[in-house]
Amino acid sequence: MRIAMISEHASPLAVGGVGEIGGQHTHVAELATALVGEGHDVRVYTRRDSDAQPDSVSTPDGYQVCHVPAGPALRVPRDELLPHMGEFGRWLAGQWRDGEWTPDVAHAHFWLSGLATMHAGRRAGVPVVLTYHTLGSTKRRQQGTGAPDTSPPGRIGYERALGRGADRVIAQSQEEIGELVRLGVPRSRLTLVPGGVNERLFRPDGPVAPRDPARPRIITVGRMVERKGLQDVIRAMPAVPEAECVVVGGPPAELLPADGFARRLRALAESCGVADRVKLLGALPREELASWYRSSDVLVAAPWYEPFGLTALEGMACGVPVVGTNVGGIADTVVEGLTGDLVPPRDPRALGTAVRRLLADRVRRFAYATAALDRIRNRYSWKRCAEQLSMVYAAVSTAGRHASAVA
Ligand code: UDP
């Protein structure tokens, strides 16, 4: 099949670089690769955000990345991209209607991509599949009180309309299904297809980052935003004496001293009396990240909400037991008492207790890690994800052909 993936702000080409990337970048890159592996012809459309970008790039993984001229050719924060989505959609429609490549299906990632894709899909007769990645309603509810919701006004209304208009909506967790049904998306149009983890990069064997053998190591990985709960991990540290905590994510290391959030984390570690045991590493390339997971005794994932949560899966794939918060995708991937421990979000006390107990119990850590690896292999491979999505794509494009035949 010809598959178009639309990811307006998150280019798969950013994965592997040193800048800050998020789960959507990884997801789109890995999914495109896996779909190529299933024999599909895949193009990823992302916004041109620099003059240096060529019109299209063929990646070594076998898919093509097309740079869409929509808005200025410079980085614009995601929350300011809405005014350019009309232009994005018109450009796509023109390409798909009049160009040499018309997709059988278009899969939009994030609501803004959804707007452009829906516009183009309707005009070019291409069925639309949508993955939200995050939802405005959840973000509004869970965002820290100190961090205002920067989403454009009207986001939730657009998300509702998109969910009702798309041919299929892909949810990444059970929690997201509930949220989408509450939003008004028909249950019949929802399919649960969790993302995967890169088992070539994230596996138990491979290089291990240096560590002090006498001191247990906790790792937590996430962008430096309040909802990732990094501050809760630091607050939990006094309950975990002896251990060191490695915090990965945020800007690259050299920019950490100037970063407001990193400074707040440092000040918090000081005030909790754990500054000598908390190391902020900044953003790491994924290859290096794998060696840090492997060097750790426990991975802590403490978000307040998490649509999917790749880092917990990556840790599990490296054979590291997880203590996670009982939210979103983490509540699905971590099976309480079998592959890890779950605690309520925003509860440093519960987190500290769970981590201390797990660090004190070598046998349980081993059992969790072994069961987690099994779970990853059986349920969270990109191949499995690509196979499930291929079925969805086939179903919506067949339904589309029937509809046009009837009309
Ligand atoms: N990541 C990375 N380097 C870092 C921190 C994170 O490459 O320093 C990657 C990580 O491997 C994962 C993604 O960024 O693939 C984060 O995804 P997640 O779903 O955990 O969070 P999101 O950023 O989507 O909220």
Tab-separated table of C-alpha atoms and ligand atoms in Angstrom:
chain	number	residue	atom	x	y	z
A	1	MET	CA	0.000	0.000	0.000
A	2	ARG	CA	0.965	3.611	-0.397
A	3	ILE	CA	0.908	5.111	3.082
A	4	ALA	CA	1.238	8.822	3.870
A	5	MET	CA	2.181	9.689	7.440
A	6	ILE	CA	1.661	13.296	8.459
A	7	SER	CA	3.619	14.637	11.402
A	8	GLU	CA	3.566	18.420	11.158
A	9	HIS	CA	6.084	19.274	13.890
A	10	ALA	CA	7.891	16.029	14.700
A	11	SER	CA	10.258	15.014	11.917
A	12	PRO	CA	11.643	11.482	12.008
A	13	LEU	CA	14.922	12.950	10.738
A	14	ALA	CA	15.447	14.541	14.188
A	15	VAL	CA	15.731	11.106	15.816
A	16	GLY	CA	19.325	10.234	16.580
A	17	GLY	CA	20.358	13.895	16.742
A	18	VAL	CA	21.385	15.770	19.869
A	19	GLY	CA	18.415	18.153	20.101
A	20	GLU	CA	15.449	17.501	22.324
A	21	ILE	CA	13.082	15.016	20.741
A	22	GLY	CA	9.902	13.504	22.033
A	23	GLY	CA	7.965	10.316	21.679
A	24	GLN	CA	6.185	11.423	18.501
A	25	HIS	CA	9.486	11.817	16.636
A	26	THR	CA	10.519	8.324	17.680
A	27	HIS	CA	7.087	6.859	17.007
A	28	VAL	CA	6.856	8.213	13.463
A	29	ALA	CA	10.423	7.160	12.593
A	30	GLU	CA	10.056	3.640	13.982
A	31	LEU	CA	6.574	3.094	12.586
A	32	ALA	CA	7.580	4.287	9.096
A	33	THR	CA	10.537	1.879	9.194
A	34	ALA	CA	8.363	-1.022	10.352
A	35	LEU	CA	5.736	-0.318	7.670
A	36	VAL	CA	8.454	-0.376	5.014
A	37	GLY	CA	9.470	-3.739	6.511
A	38	GLU	CA	5.911	-4.959	5.838
A	39	GLY	CA	6.364	-4.081	2.171
A	40	HIS	CA	4.571	-0.706	2.099
A	41	ASP	CA	5.572	2.427	0.197
A	42	VAL	CA	5.761	5.122	2.912
A	43	ARG	CA	6.106	8.898	2.743
A	44	VAL	CA	6.277	11.078	5.850
A	45	TYR	CA	5.132	14.694	5.475
A	46	THR	CA	6.522	17.183	7.972
A	47	ARG	CA	6.707	20.952	7.969
A	48	ARG	CA	9.712	22.608	6.353
A	49	ASP	CA	11.242	24.488	9.276
A	50	SER	CA	14.556	25.535	7.753
A	51	ASP	CA	15.699	26.803	4.354
A	52	ALA	CA	18.408	24.155	4.359
A	53	GLN	CA	15.892	21.309	4.038
A	54	PRO	CA	15.525	19.751	0.588
A	55	ASP	CA	12.018	19.075	-0.785
A	56	SER	CA	12.376	15.409	0.053
A	57	VAL	CA	14.872	13.016	1.576
A	58	SER	CA	15.107	9.248	1.073
A	59	THR	CA	16.066	7.675	4.392
A	60	PRO	CA	18.301	4.605	4.765
A	61	ASP	CA	15.266	2.901	6.345
A	62	GLY	CA	13.484	2.975	3.014
A	63	TYR	CA	10.836	5.676	3.493
A	64	GLN	CA	10.788	9.181	2.139
A	65	VAL	CA	10.453	12.407	4.152
A	66	CYS	CA	8.746	15.297	2.319
A	67	HIS	CA	9.160	18.842	3.635
A	68	VAL	CA	5.909	20.755	3.315
A	69	PRO	CA	6.177	24.502	2.741
A	70	ALA	CA	3.621	25.813	5.242
A	71	GLY	CA	4.406	29.005	7.145
A	72	PRO	CA	7.915	30.385	7.584
A	73	ALA	CA	10.924	28.084	7.049
A	74	LEU	CA	11.966	28.300	10.689
A	75	ARG	CA	11.203	26.483	13.928
A	76	VAL	CA	7.818	27.572	15.266
A	77	PRO	CA	6.634	26.229	18.644
A	78	ARG	CA	4.068	23.476	18.178
A	79	ASP	CA	1.372	25.465	19.924
A	80	GLU	CA	1.736	28.275	17.351
A	81	LEU	CA	1.392	26.124	14.240
A	82	LEU	CA	-2.408	26.188	13.944
A	83	PRO	CA	-2.514	29.186	11.517
A	84	HIS	CA	-0.302	27.269	9.064
A	85	MET	CA	-2.306	24.066	8.938
A	86	GLY	CA	-4.659	25.342	6.197
A	87	GLU	CA	-1.690	25.927	3.909
A	88	PHE	CA	-0.263	22.523	4.891
A	89	GLY	CA	-3.549	20.815	4.011
A	90	ARG	CA	-3.933	22.651	0.682
A	91	TRP	CA	-0.403	21.673	-0.312
A	92	LEU	CA	-1.076	18.020	0.538
A	93	ALA	CA	-4.363	18.056	-1.363
A	94	GLY	CA	-2.622	19.468	-4.445
A	95	GLN	CA	0.090	16.812	-4.300
A	96	TRP	CA	-2.289	13.923	-3.784
A	97	ARG	CA	-4.783	15.092	-6.432
A	98	ASP	CA	-2.414	16.249	-9.142
A	99	GLY	CA	1.003	14.789	-8.256
A	100	GLU	CA	2.500	11.463	-9.253
A	101	TRP	CA	1.938	9.799	-5.850
A	102	THR	CA	-1.502	9.448	-4.251
A	103	PRO	CA	-1.651	7.472	-1.008
A	104	ASP	CA	-4.138	4.685	-0.330
A	105	VAL	CA	-4.377	5.918	3.246
A	106	ALA	CA	-3.130	8.899	5.249
A	107	HIS	CA	-2.193	8.482	8.918
A	108	ALA	CA	-2.053	11.777	10.823
A	109	HIS	CA	-0.076	12.128	14.043
A	110	PHE	CA	-1.290	14.797	16.521
A	111	TRP	CA	-4.412	16.903	16.101
A	112	LEU	CA	-2.737	19.652	14.063
A	113	SER	CA	-1.627	17.102	11.462
A	114	GLY	CA	-5.180	15.765	11.662
A	115	LEU	CA	-6.595	19.122	10.522
A	116	ALA	CA	-4.323	19.315	7.474
A	117	THR	CA	-4.824	15.630	6.633
A	118	MET	CA	-8.599	15.770	6.904
A	119	HIS	CA	-8.660	18.747	4.545
A	120	ALA	CA	-6.444	16.982	2.005
A	121	GLY	CA	-8.024	13.550	2.447
A	122	ARG	CA	-11.523	14.852	1.700
A	123	ARG	CA	-10.377	16.646	-1.438
A	124	ALA	CA	-8.224	13.825	-2.764
A	125	GLY	CA	-10.477	10.923	-1.714
A	126	VAL	CA	-7.885	9.487	0.705
A	127	PRO	CA	-9.124	7.808	3.930
A	128	VAL	CA	-7.758	9.279	7.153
A	129	VAL	CA	-6.460	7.485	10.241
A	130	LEU	CA	-5.589	9.605	13.268
A	131	THR	CA	-3.382	9.107	16.317
A	132	TYR	CA	-3.635	12.021	18.754
A	133	HIS	CA	-0.517	11.237	20.837
A	134	THR	CA	-1.800	13.749	23.416
A	135	LEU	CA	-5.263	15.106	23.995
A	136	GLY	CA	-6.099	18.691	24.867
A	137	SER	CA	-8.662	17.600	27.469
A	138	THR	CA	-6.135	15.448	29.371
A	139	LYS	CA	-3.457	18.094	29.062
A	140	ARG	CA	-5.744	20.777	30.457
A	141	ARG	CA	-6.754	18.597	33.411
A	142	GLN	CA	-3.298	17.357	34.275
A	143	GLN	CA	-1.053	20.277	33.437
A	144	GLY	CA	0.724	21.650	36.481
A	145	THR	CA	-0.862	24.645	38.060
A	146	GLY	CA	2.385	26.519	37.527
A	147	ALA	CA	2.438	25.709	33.807
A	148	PRO	CA	-0.416	27.300	31.873
A	149	ASP	CA	-2.014	25.333	29.064
A	150	THR	CA	-0.410	26.827	25.963
A	151	SER	CA	-2.621	24.943	23.475
A	152	PRO	CA	-4.546	27.152	21.052
A	153	PRO	CA	-8.082	27.921	22.214
A	154	GLY	CA	-10.520	25.571	20.578
A	155	ARG	CA	-8.142	22.594	20.543
A	156	ILE	CA	-10.586	20.313	22.325
A	157	GLY	CA	-13.388	21.191	19.890
A	158	TYR	CA	-11.131	20.493	16.924
A	159	GLU	CA	-10.092	17.185	18.465
A	160	ARG	CA	-13.735	16.180	18.897
A	161	ALA	CA	-14.573	17.085	15.298
A	162	LEU	CA	-11.512	15.230	14.013
A	163	GLY	CA	-12.388	12.119	15.996
A	164	ARG	CA	-15.883	12.119	14.502
A	165	GLY	CA	-14.655	12.801	10.986
A	166	ALA	CA	-11.659	10.450	10.730
A	167	ASP	CA	-12.182	7.010	9.225
A	168	ARG	CA	-10.366	5.448	12.199
A	169	VAL	CA	-8.823	6.733	15.401
A	170	ILE	CA	-5.912	4.849	16.903
A	171	ALA	CA	-5.707	4.959	20.703
A	172	GLN	CA	-2.476	4.029	22.416
A	173	SER	CA	-3.830	3.064	25.834
A	174	GLN	CA	-7.021	1.926	27.547
A	175	GLU	CA	-7.140	5.247	29.369
A	176	GLU	CA	-7.067	7.124	26.070
A	177	ILE	CA	-10.024	5.068	24.820
A	178	GLY	CA	-12.060	6.214	27.834
A	179	GLU	CA	-11.001	9.824	27.268
A	180	LEU	CA	-11.935	9.688	23.574
A	181	VAL	CA	-15.329	8.151	24.259
A	182	ARG	CA	-15.988	10.931	26.800
A	183	LEU	CA	-14.938	13.430	24.153
A	184	GLY	CA	-17.637	12.061	21.841
A	185	VAL	CA	-15.633	9.896	19.445
A	186	PRO	CA	-17.773	6.874	18.455
A	187	ARG	CA	-16.422	3.701	20.089
A	188	SER	CA	-16.862	1.850	16.792
A	189	ARG	CA	-14.258	4.062	15.184
A	190	LEU	CA	-11.598	3.456	17.854
A	191	THR	CA	-8.875	0.821	17.639
A	192	LEU	CA	-6.257	0.212	20.309
A	193	VAL	CA	-2.805	-0.205	18.789
A	194	PRO	CA	0.019	0.456	21.244
A	195	GLY	CA	3.331	1.641	19.842
A	196	GLY	CA	6.458	-0.457	19.983
A	197	VAL	CA	10.005	-0.299	21.198
A	198	ASN	CA	13.195	-0.518	19.165
A	199	GLU	CA	14.540	-3.897	20.269
A	200	ARG	CA	17.706	-3.502	18.236
A	201	LEU	CA	18.764	-0.441	20.247
A	202	PHE	CA	17.100	-1.250	23.528
A	203	ARG	CA	18.110	-4.750	24.624
A	204	PRO	CA	19.704	-6.192	27.735
A	205	ASP	CA	23.129	-6.795	26.214
A	206	GLY	CA	25.379	-4.020	24.949
A	207	PRO	CA	27.553	-1.229	26.315
A	208	VAL	CA	26.914	-0.150	29.908
A	209	ALA	CA	27.510	3.395	31.183
A	210	PRO	CA	30.077	3.675	33.994
A	211	ARG	CA	28.738	3.536	37.543
A	212	ASP	CA	29.744	3.251	41.154
A	213	PRO	CA	29.188	-0.450	42.012
A	214	ALA	CA	28.605	0.399	45.663
A	215	ARG	CA	25.695	2.717	44.994
A	216	PRO	CA	22.303	1.627	43.540
A	217	ARG	CA	21.329	3.607	40.467
A	218	ILE	CA	17.848	4.889	39.651
A	219	ILE	CA	17.239	6.323	36.196
A	220	THR	CA	14.418	8.578	35.075
A	221	VAL	CA	14.073	9.856	31.520
A	222	GLY	CA	11.816	12.617	30.270
A	223	ARG	CA	11.496	16.055	28.784
A	224	MET	CA	11.877	18.811	31.356
A	225	VAL	CA	8.226	19.695	31.676
A	226	GLU	CA	6.225	19.586	34.868
A	227	ARG	CA	3.882	16.755	33.864
A	228	LYS	CA	6.798	14.317	33.503
A	229	GLY	CA	7.045	14.290	37.318
A	230	LEU	CA	10.847	14.627	37.508
A	231	GLN	CA	10.355	16.809	40.566
A	232	ASP	CA	8.413	13.978	42.258
A	233	VAL	CA	11.337	11.619	41.643
A	234	ILE	CA	13.708	14.059	43.356
A	235	ARG	CA	11.258	14.469	46.247
A	236	ALA	CA	11.213	10.674	46.617
A	237	MET	CA	15.000	10.446	46.917
A	238	PRO	CA	15.269	11.151	50.678
A	239	ALA	CA	13.284	7.906	51.173
A	240	VAL	CA	15.873	5.988	49.140
A	241	PRO	CA	19.109	6.490	51.051
A	242	GLU	CA	22.409	5.609	49.357
A	243	ALA	CA	20.998	5.482	45.822
A	244	GLU	CA	21.927	7.917	43.075
A	245	CYS	CA	19.393	9.232	40.614
A	246	VAL	CA	20.325	9.908	37.008
A	247	VAL	CA	17.944	12.271	35.226
A	248	VAL	CA	18.107	12.116	31.417
A	249	GLY	CA	16.312	14.556	29.121
A	250	GLY	CA	15.726	18.245	28.630
A	251	PRO	CA	18.219	20.346	26.705
A	252	PRO	CA	21.711	19.019	25.911
A	253	ALA	CA	24.095	19.072	28.926
A	254	GLU	CA	25.877	22.300	27.953
A	255	LEU	CA	22.574	24.216	27.957
A	256	LEU	CA	21.371	22.887	31.338
A	257	PRO	CA	22.922	25.691	33.461
A	258	ALA	CA	20.819	28.266	31.570
A	259	ASP	CA	17.628	26.221	31.600
A	260	GLY	CA	14.987	27.422	34.067
A	261	PHE	CA	13.449	23.996	34.677
A	262	ALA	CA	16.833	22.327	35.225
A	263	ARG	CA	17.723	25.060	37.710
A	264	ARG	CA	14.495	24.465	39.592
A	265	LEU	CA	15.253	20.738	39.746
A	266	ARG	CA	18.742	21.470	41.097
A	267	ALA	CA	17.337	23.842	43.732
A	268	LEU	CA	14.767	21.214	44.708
A	269	ALA	CA	17.489	18.562	45.074
A	270	GLU	CA	19.404	20.997	47.331
A	271	SER	CA	16.370	21.659	49.490
A	272	CYS	CA	15.621	17.912	49.785
A	273	GLY	CA	19.242	17.328	50.851
A	274	VAL	CA	19.922	14.988	47.901
A	275	ALA	CA	21.879	17.258	45.525
A	276	ASP	CA	24.984	15.059	45.779
A	277	ARG	CA	22.933	12.027	44.682
A	278	VAL	CA	21.036	13.572	41.756
A	279	LYS	CA	22.782	13.917	38.381
A	280	LEU	CA	21.187	15.838	35.554
A	281	LEU	CA	22.651	14.559	32.276
A	282	GLY	CA	20.520	16.532	29.791
A	283	ALA	CA	19.448	15.046	26.457
A	284	LEU	CA	21.347	12.017	25.206
A	285	PRO	CA	21.348	10.359	21.779
A	286	ARG	CA	19.322	7.157	21.910
A	287	GLU	CA	22.326	4.819	21.464
A	288	GLU	CA	23.898	6.351	24.551
A	289	LEU	CA	20.609	6.333	26.422
A	290	ALA	CA	20.467	2.530	26.078
A	291	SER	CA	23.797	2.209	27.918
A	292	TRP	CA	22.434	4.330	30.781
A	293	TYR	CA	19.295	2.204	31.077
A	294	ARG	CA	21.491	-0.912	31.264
A	295	SER	CA	23.629	0.634	34.001
A	296	SER	CA	20.580	1.176	36.249
A	297	ASP	CA	18.933	-0.990	38.905
A	298	VAL	CA	15.498	0.610	38.597
A	299	LEU	CA	13.791	2.870	36.071
A	300	VAL	CA	11.341	5.346	37.545
A	301	ALA	CA	8.652	6.778	35.263
A	302	ALA	CA	6.596	9.233	37.301
A	303	PRO	CA	4.481	11.311	34.884
A	304	TRP	CA	1.183	12.866	35.913
A	305	TYR	CA	-0.226	11.681	32.599
A	306	GLU	CA	1.398	9.829	29.769
A	307	PRO	CA	-0.361	9.027	26.505
A	308	PHE	CA	2.001	6.133	25.851
A	309	GLY	CA	5.359	6.412	27.599
A	310	LEU	CA	8.154	5.063	25.444
A	311	THR	CA	10.858	5.421	28.055
A	312	ALA	CA	9.261	2.887	30.411
A	313	LEU	CA	9.174	0.390	27.530
A	314	GLU	CA	12.754	1.156	26.553
A	315	GLY	CA	13.896	0.475	30.118
A	316	MET	CA	11.918	-2.783	30.185
A	317	ALA	CA	13.494	-3.804	26.871
A	318	CYS	CA	16.941	-3.225	28.412
A	319	GLY	CA	16.051	-5.544	31.288
A	320	VAL	CA	15.508	-2.839	33.901
A	321	PRO	CA	12.593	-3.207	36.352
A	322	VAL	CA	10.195	-0.260	36.377
A	323	VAL	CA	8.421	1.685	39.082
A	324	GLY	CA	5.844	3.764	37.251
A	325	THR	CA	2.823	5.898	37.958
A	326	ASN	CA	-0.528	4.313	37.332
A	327	VAL	CA	-1.444	6.525	34.366
A	328	GLY	CA	-2.052	6.298	30.616
A	329	GLY	CA	0.155	3.933	28.671
A	330	ILE	CA	2.288	3.085	31.714
A	331	ALA	CA	-0.739	1.504	33.402
A	332	ASP	CA	-0.985	-0.860	30.401
A	333	THR	CA	2.686	-1.627	29.822
A	334	VAL	CA	3.679	-2.192	33.458
A	335	VAL	CA	1.756	-5.085	34.995
A	336	GLU	CA	1.646	-4.414	38.712
A	337	GLY	CA	3.506	-7.067	40.701
A	338	LEU	CA	4.579	-8.933	37.565
A	339	THR	CA	6.703	-6.664	35.398
A	340	GLY	CA	7.032	-3.746	37.813
A	341	ASP	CA	5.321	-1.641	40.461
A	342	LEU	CA	2.676	1.021	39.950
A	343	VAL	CA	2.098	3.952	42.301
A	344	PRO	CA	-0.333	6.890	42.180
A	345	PRO	CA	0.912	9.988	40.306
A	346	ARG	CA	2.132	13.063	42.245
A	347	ASP	CA	2.869	10.959	45.309
A	348	PRO	CA	6.608	11.126	46.120
A	349	ARG	CA	6.060	9.241	49.366
A	350	ALA	CA	4.510	6.200	47.637
A	351	LEU	CA	7.179	6.417	44.955
A	352	GLY	CA	10.009	6.508	47.480
A	353	THR	CA	8.599	3.520	49.362
A	354	ALA	CA	8.165	1.443	46.196
A	355	VAL	CA	11.678	2.227	44.929
A	356	ARG	CA	13.299	1.527	48.304
A	357	ARG	CA	11.508	-1.846	48.550
A	358	LEU	CA	12.449	-2.857	45.055
A	359	LEU	CA	16.087	-1.866	45.499
A	360	ALA	CA	16.199	-4.017	48.623
A	361	ASP	CA	14.823	-7.076	46.808
A	362	ARG	CA	17.196	-8.450	44.196
A	363	VAL	CA	15.069	-11.490	43.436
A	364	ARG	CA	11.982	-9.388	42.691
A	365	ARG	CA	14.020	-7.066	40.460
A	366	PHE	CA	15.238	-10.051	38.486
A	367	ALA	CA	11.733	-11.525	38.212
A	368	TYR	CA	10.270	-8.182	37.036
A	369	ALA	CA	13.015	-7.677	34.488
A	370	THR	CA	12.569	-11.173	33.060
A	371	ALA	CA	8.785	-10.875	32.844
A	372	ALA	CA	9.102	-7.394	31.349
A	373	LEU	CA	11.358	-8.667	28.575
A	374	ASP	CA	8.817	-11.365	27.761
A	375	ARG	CA	6.056	-8.802	27.619
A	376	ILE	CA	8.059	-6.539	25.307
A	377	ARG	CA	8.807	-9.397	22.916
A	378	ASN	CA	5.202	-10.598	22.815
A	379	ARG	CA	3.331	-7.316	22.694
A	380	TYR	CA	5.444	-4.289	21.972
A	381	SER	CA	7.456	-4.946	18.855
A	382	TRP	CA	7.185	-2.419	16.023
A	383	LYS	CA	6.549	-5.340	13.687
A	384	ARG	CA	3.421	-6.251	15.604
A	385	CYS	CA	2.332	-2.615	15.638
A	386	ALA	CA	2.900	-2.292	11.873
A	387	GLU	CA	0.961	-5.516	11.222
A	388	GLN	CA	-2.014	-4.309	13.264
A	389	LEU	CA	-1.989	-0.918	11.553
A	390	SER	CA	-1.700	-2.542	8.121
A	391	MET	CA	-5.005	-4.295	8.862
A	392	VAL	CA	-6.596	-0.987	9.867
A	393	TYR	CA	-5.284	0.725	6.716
A	394	ALA	CA	-6.591	-2.108	4.533
A	395	ALA	CA	-10.006	-1.920	6.212
A	396	VAL	CA	-10.425	1.849	5.809
A	397	SER	CA	-9.217	1.924	2.225
A	398	THR	CA	-11.530	-0.945	1.245
A	399	ALA	CA	-14.449	0.781	2.978
A	400	GLY	CA	-13.552	3.996	1.100
A	401	ARG	CA	-13.586	2.160	-2.253
A	402	HIS	CA	-16.988	0.607	-1.468
A	403	ALA	CA	-18.388	4.007	-0.534
A	404	SER	CA	-17.199	5.611	-3.769
A	405	ALA	CA	-18.478	2.645	-5.795
A	406	VAL	CA	-21.945	3.048	-4.187
A	407	ALA	CA	-21.895	6.815	-4.805
B	1	UDP	N1	14.834	10.440	24.333
B	1	UDP	C1	16.099	10.560	23.782
B	1	UDP	N2	17.044	11.237	24.490
B	1	UDP	C2	16.790	11.793	25.700
B	1	UDP	C3	15.501	11.655	26.261
B	1	UDP	C4	14.528	10.958	25.548
B	1	UDP	O1	16.364	10.070	22.682
B	1	UDP	O2	17.697	12.389	26.264
B	1	UDP	C5	13.802	9.699	23.573
B	1	UDP	C6	13.418	8.416	24.293
B	1	UDP	O3	14.287	7.379	23.903
B	1	UDP	C7	11.987	8.202	23.815
B	1	UDP	C8	11.462	9.625	23.566
B	1	UDP	O4	12.611	10.470	23.519
B	1	UDP	O5	11.984	7.467	22.605
B	1	UDP	C9	10.536	10.088	24.683
B	1	UDP	O6	9.308	9.450	24.542
B	1	UDP	P1	8.189	9.377	25.690
B	1	UDP	O7	7.020	8.661	25.088
B	1	UDP	O8	8.747	8.760	26.916
B	1	UDP	O9	7.825	10.870	26.053
B	1	UDP	P2	7.275	12.148	25.218
B	1	UDP	O10	8.458	12.991	24.924
B	1	UDP	O11	6.578	11.669	23.994
B	1	UDP	O12	6.332	12.857	26.138
